[in-house]
Amino acid sequence: FFVLIILEKLVLGKFLEKTHILKHVYVIFIIPLTWVVFAITDIGDIGAYFSRLFPFLSSGTADFVNTKDVIRALQDYWYILLASVIFCLPFPARIYNKHKNNIIISVALFAVFLYSVYKLATTSSNPFLYANF
């Protein structure tokens, strides 16, 4: 992260500030790539993770790639992807700022929060990641 922060401060910072979408996409890609060391404890499994994540970069046979993974994930989590894309756009913030004192908006956001916490708690089979260290 030190190297990434230095690159952002010295090289990428001004460019990322000019591009509103790219700076969000940049973070969405960087976080999973760098946090993988906390989630995967075996070095061999990290190689398998990156082979499945980037099968088009694999020079040999990609034994780890299941071509239906994306389709299965979209069938299971399409609504979460859709909500994520919608909440990344600027108009939800404008709606919130305009109606933030409205009880319906507050209840709706609290429901989204509770559902998110519920999904994190019930679908996660991995305990607190830092406990592995």
mmCIF file with all atom_site columns, C-alpha atoms in Angstrom:
data_model
loop_
_atom_site.group_PDB
_atom_site.id
_atom_site.type_symbol
_atom_site.label_atom_id
_atom_site.label_alt_id
_atom_site.label_comp_id
_atom_site.label_asym_id
_atom_site.label_entity_id
_atom_site.label_seq_id
_atom_site.pdbx_PDB_ins_code
_atom_site.Cartn_x
_atom_site.Cartn_y
_atom_site.Cartn_z
_atom_site.occupancy
_atom_site.B_iso_or_equiv
_atom_site.pdbx_formal_charge
_atom_site.auth_seq_id
_atom_site.auth_comp_id
_atom_site.auth_asym_id
_atom_site.auth_atom_id
_atom_site.pdbx_PDB_model_num
ATOM 1   C CA . PHE A 1 1   ? 0.000   0.000   0.000   1.00 0.00 ? 1   PHE A CA 1
ATOM 2   C CA . PHE A 1 2   ? 2.959   2.282   0.612   1.00 0.00 ? 2   PHE A CA 1
ATOM 3   C CA . VAL A 1 3   ? 3.992   1.995   -3.051  1.00 0.00 ? 3   VAL A CA 1
ATOM 4   C CA . LEU A 1 4   ? 0.423   2.605   -4.228  1.00 0.00 ? 4   LEU A CA 1
ATOM 5   C CA . ILE A 1 5   ? 0.061   5.678   -2.033  1.00 0.00 ? 5   ILE A CA 1
ATOM 6   C CA . ILE A 1 6   ? 3.359   7.093   -3.323  1.00 0.00 ? 6   ILE A CA 1
ATOM 7   C CA . LEU A 1 7   ? 2.271   6.435   -6.933  1.00 0.00 ? 7   LEU A CA 1
ATOM 8   C CA . GLU A 1 8   ? -1.035  8.165   -6.289  1.00 0.00 ? 8   GLU A CA 1
ATOM 9   C CA . LYS A 1 9   ? 0.599   11.195  -4.670  1.00 0.00 ? 9   LYS A CA 1
ATOM 10  C CA . LEU A 1 10  ? 3.354   11.613  -7.239  1.00 0.00 ? 10  LEU A CA 1
ATOM 11  C CA . VAL A 1 11  ? 1.951   10.277  -10.511 1.00 0.00 ? 11  VAL A CA 1
ATOM 12  C CA . LEU A 1 12  ? -1.667  9.159   -10.587 1.00 0.00 ? 12  LEU A CA 1
ATOM 13  C CA . GLY A 1 13  ? -3.298  11.619  -8.177  1.00 0.00 ? 13  GLY A CA 1
ATOM 14  C CA . LYS A 1 14  ? -3.938  14.488  -10.575 1.00 0.00 ? 14  LYS A CA 1
ATOM 15  C CA . PHE A 1 15  ? -5.125  12.138  -13.322 1.00 0.00 ? 15  PHE A CA 1
ATOM 16  C CA . LEU A 1 16  ? -7.498  10.250  -11.006 1.00 0.00 ? 16  LEU A CA 1
ATOM 17  C CA . GLU A 1 17  ? -8.995  13.497  -9.672  1.00 0.00 ? 17  GLU A CA 1
ATOM 18  C CA . LYS A 1 18  ? -9.935  14.524  -13.205 1.00 0.00 ? 18  LYS A CA 1
ATOM 19  C CA . THR A 1 19  ? -11.692 11.246  -13.966 1.00 0.00 ? 19  THR A CA 1
ATOM 20  C CA . HIS A 1 20  ? -14.642 10.712  -11.668 1.00 0.00 ? 20  HIS A CA 1
ATOM 21  C CA . ILE A 1 21  ? -15.448 7.171   -12.808 1.00 0.00 ? 21  ILE A CA 1
ATOM 22  C CA . LEU A 1 22  ? -11.885 5.883   -13.147 1.00 0.00 ? 22  LEU A CA 1
ATOM 23  C CA . LYS A 1 23  ? -10.978 6.722   -9.558  1.00 0.00 ? 23  LYS A CA 1
ATOM 24  C CA . HIS A 1 24  ? -13.853 4.557   -8.310  1.00 0.00 ? 24  HIS A CA 1
ATOM 25  C CA . VAL A 1 25  ? -13.069 1.694   -10.691 1.00 0.00 ? 25  VAL A CA 1
ATOM 26  C CA . TYR A 1 26  ? -9.409  1.933   -9.706  1.00 0.00 ? 26  TYR A CA 1
ATOM 27  C CA . VAL A 1 27  ? -10.239 1.328   -6.045  1.00 0.00 ? 27  VAL A CA 1
ATOM 28  C CA . ILE A 1 28  ? -12.663 -1.485  -6.882  1.00 0.00 ? 28  ILE A CA 1
ATOM 29  C CA . PHE A 1 29  ? -9.834  -3.335  -8.654  1.00 0.00 ? 29  PHE A CA 1
ATOM 30  C CA . ILE A 1 30  ? -6.959  -2.494  -6.312  1.00 0.00 ? 30  ILE A CA 1
ATOM 31  C CA . ILE A 1 31  ? -8.612  -3.582  -3.045  1.00 0.00 ? 31  ILE A CA 1
ATOM 32  C CA . PRO A 1 32  ? -9.369  -7.217  -4.032  1.00 0.00 ? 32  PRO A CA 1
ATOM 33  C CA . LEU A 1 33  ? -5.935  -7.598  -5.595  1.00 0.00 ? 33  LEU A CA 1
ATOM 34  C CA . THR A 1 34  ? -4.079  -6.391  -2.528  1.00 0.00 ? 34  THR A CA 1
ATOM 35  C CA . TRP A 1 35  ? -6.247  -7.871  0.218   1.00 0.00 ? 35  TRP A CA 1
ATOM 36  C CA . VAL A 1 36  ? -6.018  -11.384 -1.179  1.00 0.00 ? 36  VAL A CA 1
ATOM 37  C CA . VAL A 1 37  ? -3.016  -12.104 1.057   1.00 0.00 ? 37  VAL A CA 1
ATOM 38  C CA . PHE A 1 38  ? -5.264  -11.774 4.113   1.00 0.00 ? 38  PHE A CA 1
ATOM 39  C CA . ALA A 1 39  ? -7.968  -14.071 2.759   1.00 0.00 ? 39  ALA A CA 1
ATOM 40  C CA . ILE A 1 40  ? -5.792  -16.842 1.306   1.00 0.00 ? 40  ILE A CA 1
ATOM 41  C CA . THR A 1 41  ? -3.277  -18.441 3.626   1.00 0.00 ? 41  THR A CA 1
ATOM 42  C CA . ASP A 1 42  ? -1.517  -20.762 1.141   1.00 0.00 ? 42  ASP A CA 1
ATOM 43  C CA . ILE A 1 43  ? 0.856   -19.284 -1.463  1.00 0.00 ? 43  ILE A CA 1
ATOM 44  C CA . GLY A 1 44  ? -0.203  -21.909 -4.047  1.00 0.00 ? 44  GLY A CA 1
ATOM 45  C CA . ASP A 1 45  ? -3.805  -20.866 -3.636  1.00 0.00 ? 45  ASP A CA 1
ATOM 46  C CA . ILE A 1 46  ? -2.863  -17.251 -4.376  1.00 0.00 ? 46  ILE A CA 1
ATOM 47  C CA . GLY A 1 47  ? -1.574  -18.405 -7.768  1.00 0.00 ? 47  GLY A CA 1
ATOM 48  C CA . ALA A 1 48  ? -4.843  -20.235 -8.389  1.00 0.00 ? 48  ALA A CA 1
ATOM 49  C CA . TYR A 1 49  ? -6.773  -17.103 -7.362  1.00 0.00 ? 49  TYR A CA 1
ATOM 50  C CA . PHE A 1 50  ? -4.941  -14.912 -9.871  1.00 0.00 ? 50  PHE A CA 1
ATOM 51  C CA . SER A 1 51  ? -5.190  -17.587 -12.594 1.00 0.00 ? 51  SER A CA 1
ATOM 52  C CA . ARG A 1 52  ? -8.954  -17.626 -12.172 1.00 0.00 ? 52  ARG A CA 1
ATOM 53  C CA . LEU A 1 53  ? -9.168  -13.853 -11.870 1.00 0.00 ? 53  LEU A CA 1
ATOM 54  C CA . PHE A 1 54  ? -7.137  -13.235 -15.038 1.00 0.00 ? 54  PHE A CA 1
ATOM 55  C CA . PRO A 1 55  ? -7.459  -16.374 -17.202 1.00 0.00 ? 55  PRO A CA 1
ATOM 56  C CA . PHE A 1 56  ? -6.668  -14.423 -20.366 1.00 0.00 ? 56  PHE A CA 1
ATOM 57  C CA . LEU A 1 57  ? -3.160  -13.674 -19.013 1.00 0.00 ? 57  LEU A CA 1
ATOM 58  C CA . SER A 1 58  ? -2.393  -17.330 -18.354 1.00 0.00 ? 58  SER A CA 1
ATOM 59  C CA . SER A 1 59  ? 0.182   -18.668 -20.813 1.00 0.00 ? 59  SER A CA 1
ATOM 60  C CA . GLY A 1 60  ? -0.506  -22.327 -20.134 1.00 0.00 ? 60  GLY A CA 1
ATOM 61  C CA . THR A 1 61  ? -3.648  -24.256 -19.548 1.00 0.00 ? 61  THR A CA 1
ATOM 62  C CA . ALA A 1 62  ? -5.920  -22.579 -17.057 1.00 0.00 ? 62  ALA A CA 1
ATOM 63  C CA . ASP A 1 63  ? -6.954  -25.594 -14.996 1.00 0.00 ? 63  ASP A CA 1
ATOM 64  C CA . PHE A 1 64  ? -8.427  -23.353 -12.359 1.00 0.00 ? 64  PHE A CA 1
ATOM 65  C CA . VAL A 1 65  ? -10.882 -21.587 -14.657 1.00 0.00 ? 65  VAL A CA 1
ATOM 66  C CA . ASN A 1 66  ? -14.515 -22.586 -14.704 1.00 0.00 ? 66  ASN A CA 1
ATOM 67  C CA . THR A 1 67  ? -16.148 -20.652 -17.506 1.00 0.00 ? 67  THR A CA 1
ATOM 68  C CA . LYS A 1 68  ? -19.527 -20.697 -15.812 1.00 0.00 ? 68  LYS A CA 1
ATOM 69  C CA . ASP A 1 69  ? -18.336 -18.980 -12.621 1.00 0.00 ? 69  ASP A CA 1
ATOM 70  C CA . VAL A 1 70  ? -19.362 -15.529 -13.847 1.00 0.00 ? 70  VAL A CA 1
ATOM 71  C CA . ILE A 1 71  ? -22.785 -16.712 -14.984 1.00 0.00 ? 71  ILE A CA 1
ATOM 72  C CA . ARG A 1 72  ? -23.406 -18.491 -11.684 1.00 0.00 ? 72  ARG A CA 1
ATOM 73  C CA . ALA A 1 73  ? -22.272 -15.463 -9.688  1.00 0.00 ? 73  ALA A CA 1
ATOM 74  C CA . LEU A 1 74  ? -24.486 -13.123 -11.726 1.00 0.00 ? 74  LEU A CA 1
ATOM 75  C CA . GLN A 1 75  ? -27.477 -15.416 -11.233 1.00 0.00 ? 75  GLN A CA 1
ATOM 76  C CA . ASP A 1 76  ? -26.897 -15.434 -7.480  1.00 0.00 ? 76  ASP A CA 1
ATOM 77  C CA . TYR A 1 77  ? -25.851 -11.830 -6.908  1.00 0.00 ? 77  TYR A CA 1
ATOM 78  C CA . TRP A 1 78  ? -27.209 -9.723  -9.794  1.00 0.00 ? 78  TRP A CA 1
ATOM 79  C CA . TYR A 1 79  ? -29.286 -7.589  -7.453  1.00 0.00 ? 79  TYR A CA 1
ATOM 80  C CA . ILE A 1 80  ? -26.258 -6.738  -5.290  1.00 0.00 ? 80  ILE A CA 1
ATOM 81  C CA . LEU A 1 81  ? -24.253 -5.769  -8.374  1.00 0.00 ? 81  LEU A CA 1
ATOM 82  C CA . LEU A 1 82  ? -27.125 -3.630  -9.634  1.00 0.00 ? 82  LEU A CA 1
ATOM 83  C CA . ALA A 1 83  ? -27.547 -1.891  -6.261  1.00 0.00 ? 83  ALA A CA 1
ATOM 84  C CA . SER A 1 84  ? -23.784 -1.304  -6.066  1.00 0.00 ? 84  SER A CA 1
ATOM 85  C CA . VAL A 1 85  ? -23.723 0.329   -9.474  1.00 0.00 ? 85  VAL A CA 1
ATOM 86  C CA . ILE A 1 86  ? -26.758 2.482   -8.670  1.00 0.00 ? 86  ILE A CA 1
ATOM 87  C CA . PHE A 1 87  ? -25.336 3.649   -5.323  1.00 0.00 ? 87  PHE A CA 1
ATOM 88  C CA . CYS A 1 88  ? -22.038 4.558   -7.007  1.00 0.00 ? 88  CYS A CA 1
ATOM 89  C CA . LEU A 1 89  ? -23.797 7.035   -9.265  1.00 0.00 ? 89  LEU A CA 1
ATOM 90  C CA . PRO A 1 90  ? -24.231 10.672  -8.185  1.00 0.00 ? 90  PRO A CA 1
ATOM 91  C CA . PHE A 1 91  ? -28.038 10.820  -8.192  1.00 0.00 ? 91  PHE A CA 1
ATOM 92  C CA . PRO A 1 92  ? -28.626 8.757   -5.000  1.00 0.00 ? 92  PRO A CA 1
ATOM 93  C CA . ALA A 1 93  ? -26.538 11.299  -3.070  1.00 0.00 ? 93  ALA A CA 1
ATOM 94  C CA . ARG A 1 94  ? -28.554 14.143  -4.585  1.00 0.00 ? 94  ARG A CA 1
ATOM 95  C CA . ILE A 1 95  ? -31.808 12.436  -3.643  1.00 0.00 ? 95  ILE A CA 1
ATOM 96  C CA . TYR A 1 96  ? -30.508 11.850  -0.125  1.00 0.00 ? 96  TYR A CA 1
ATOM 97  C CA . ASN A 1 97  ? -29.337 15.462  0.297   1.00 0.00 ? 97  ASN A CA 1
ATOM 98  C CA . LYS A 1 98  ? -32.701 16.728  -0.916  1.00 0.00 ? 98  LYS A CA 1
ATOM 99  C CA . HIS A 1 99  ? -34.768 14.402  1.318   1.00 0.00 ? 99  HIS A CA 1
ATOM 100 C CA . LYS A 1 100 ? -32.427 13.546  4.217   1.00 0.00 ? 100 LYS A CA 1
ATOM 101 C CA . ASN A 1 101 ? -34.926 14.684  6.842   1.00 0.00 ? 101 ASN A CA 1
ATOM 102 C CA . ASN A 1 102 ? -37.636 12.435  5.403   1.00 0.00 ? 102 ASN A CA 1
ATOM 103 C CA . ILE A 1 103 ? -38.352 9.430   7.615   1.00 0.00 ? 103 ILE A CA 1
ATOM 104 C CA . ILE A 1 104 ? -38.999 7.152   4.600   1.00 0.00 ? 104 ILE A CA 1
ATOM 105 C CA . ILE A 1 105 ? -35.511 7.807   3.219   1.00 0.00 ? 105 ILE A CA 1
ATOM 106 C CA . SER A 1 106 ? -33.970 7.157   6.640   1.00 0.00 ? 106 SER A CA 1
ATOM 107 C CA . VAL A 1 107 ? -35.885 3.903   7.063   1.00 0.00 ? 107 VAL A CA 1
ATOM 108 C CA . ALA A 1 108 ? -34.977 2.773   3.528   1.00 0.00 ? 108 ALA A CA 1
ATOM 109 C CA . LEU A 1 109 ? -31.274 3.440   4.106   1.00 0.00 ? 109 LEU A CA 1
ATOM 110 C CA . PHE A 1 110 ? -31.401 1.705   7.465   1.00 0.00 ? 110 PHE A CA 1
ATOM 111 C CA . ALA A 1 111 ? -33.037 -1.303  5.789   1.00 0.00 ? 111 ALA A CA 1
ATOM 112 C CA . VAL A 1 112 ? -30.253 -1.399  3.169   1.00 0.00 ? 112 VAL A CA 1
ATOM 113 C CA . PHE A 1 113 ? -27.708 -1.234  5.990   1.00 0.00 ? 113 PHE A CA 1
ATOM 114 C CA . LEU A 1 114 ? -29.363 -4.042  7.960   1.00 0.00 ? 114 LEU A CA 1
ATOM 115 C CA . TYR A 1 115 ? -29.626 -6.222  4.847   1.00 0.00 ? 115 TYR A CA 1
ATOM 116 C CA . SER A 1 116 ? -25.934 -5.618  4.098   1.00 0.00 ? 116 SER A CA 1
ATOM 117 C CA . VAL A 1 117 ? -24.915 -6.600  7.622   1.00 0.00 ? 117 VAL A CA 1
ATOM 118 C CA . TYR A 1 118 ? -27.175 -9.669  7.418   1.00 0.00 ? 118 TYR A CA 1
ATOM 119 C CA . LYS A 1 119 ? -25.594 -10.772 4.122   1.00 0.00 ? 119 LYS A CA 1
ATOM 120 C CA . LEU A 1 120 ? -22.099 -10.248 5.514   1.00 0.00 ? 120 LEU A CA 1
ATOM 121 C CA . ALA A 1 121 ? -22.868 -12.266 8.621   1.00 0.00 ? 121 ALA A CA 1
ATOM 122 C CA . THR A 1 122 ? -24.716 -15.152 6.971   1.00 0.00 ? 122 THR A CA 1
ATOM 123 C CA . THR A 1 123 ? -22.730 -15.681 3.766   1.00 0.00 ? 123 THR A CA 1
ATOM 124 C CA . SER A 1 124 ? -19.257 -15.314 5.175   1.00 0.00 ? 124 SER A CA 1
ATOM 125 C CA . SER A 1 125 ? -17.640 -18.593 6.079   1.00 0.00 ? 125 SER A CA 1
ATOM 126 C CA . ASN A 1 126 ? -14.302 -16.975 6.827   1.00 0.00 ? 126 ASN A CA 1
ATOM 127 C CA . PRO A 1 127 ? -13.878 -15.650 10.383  1.00 0.00 ? 127 PRO A CA 1
ATOM 128 C CA . PHE A 1 128 ? -12.165 -12.398 11.064  1.00 0.00 ? 128 PHE A CA 1
ATOM 129 C CA . LEU A 1 129 ? -9.274  -12.398 8.586   1.00 0.00 ? 129 LEU A CA 1
ATOM 130 C CA . TYR A 1 130 ? -6.630  -10.916 10.855  1.00 0.00 ? 130 TYR A CA 1
ATOM 131 C CA . ALA A 1 131 ? -7.146  -13.708 13.385  1.00 0.00 ? 131 ALA A CA 1
ATOM 132 C CA . ASN A 1 132 ? -5.250  -15.989 10.985  1.00 0.00 ? 132 ASN A CA 1
ATOM 133 C CA . PHE A 1 133 ? -2.051  -14.051 11.649  1.00 0.00 ? 133 PHE A CA 1
#
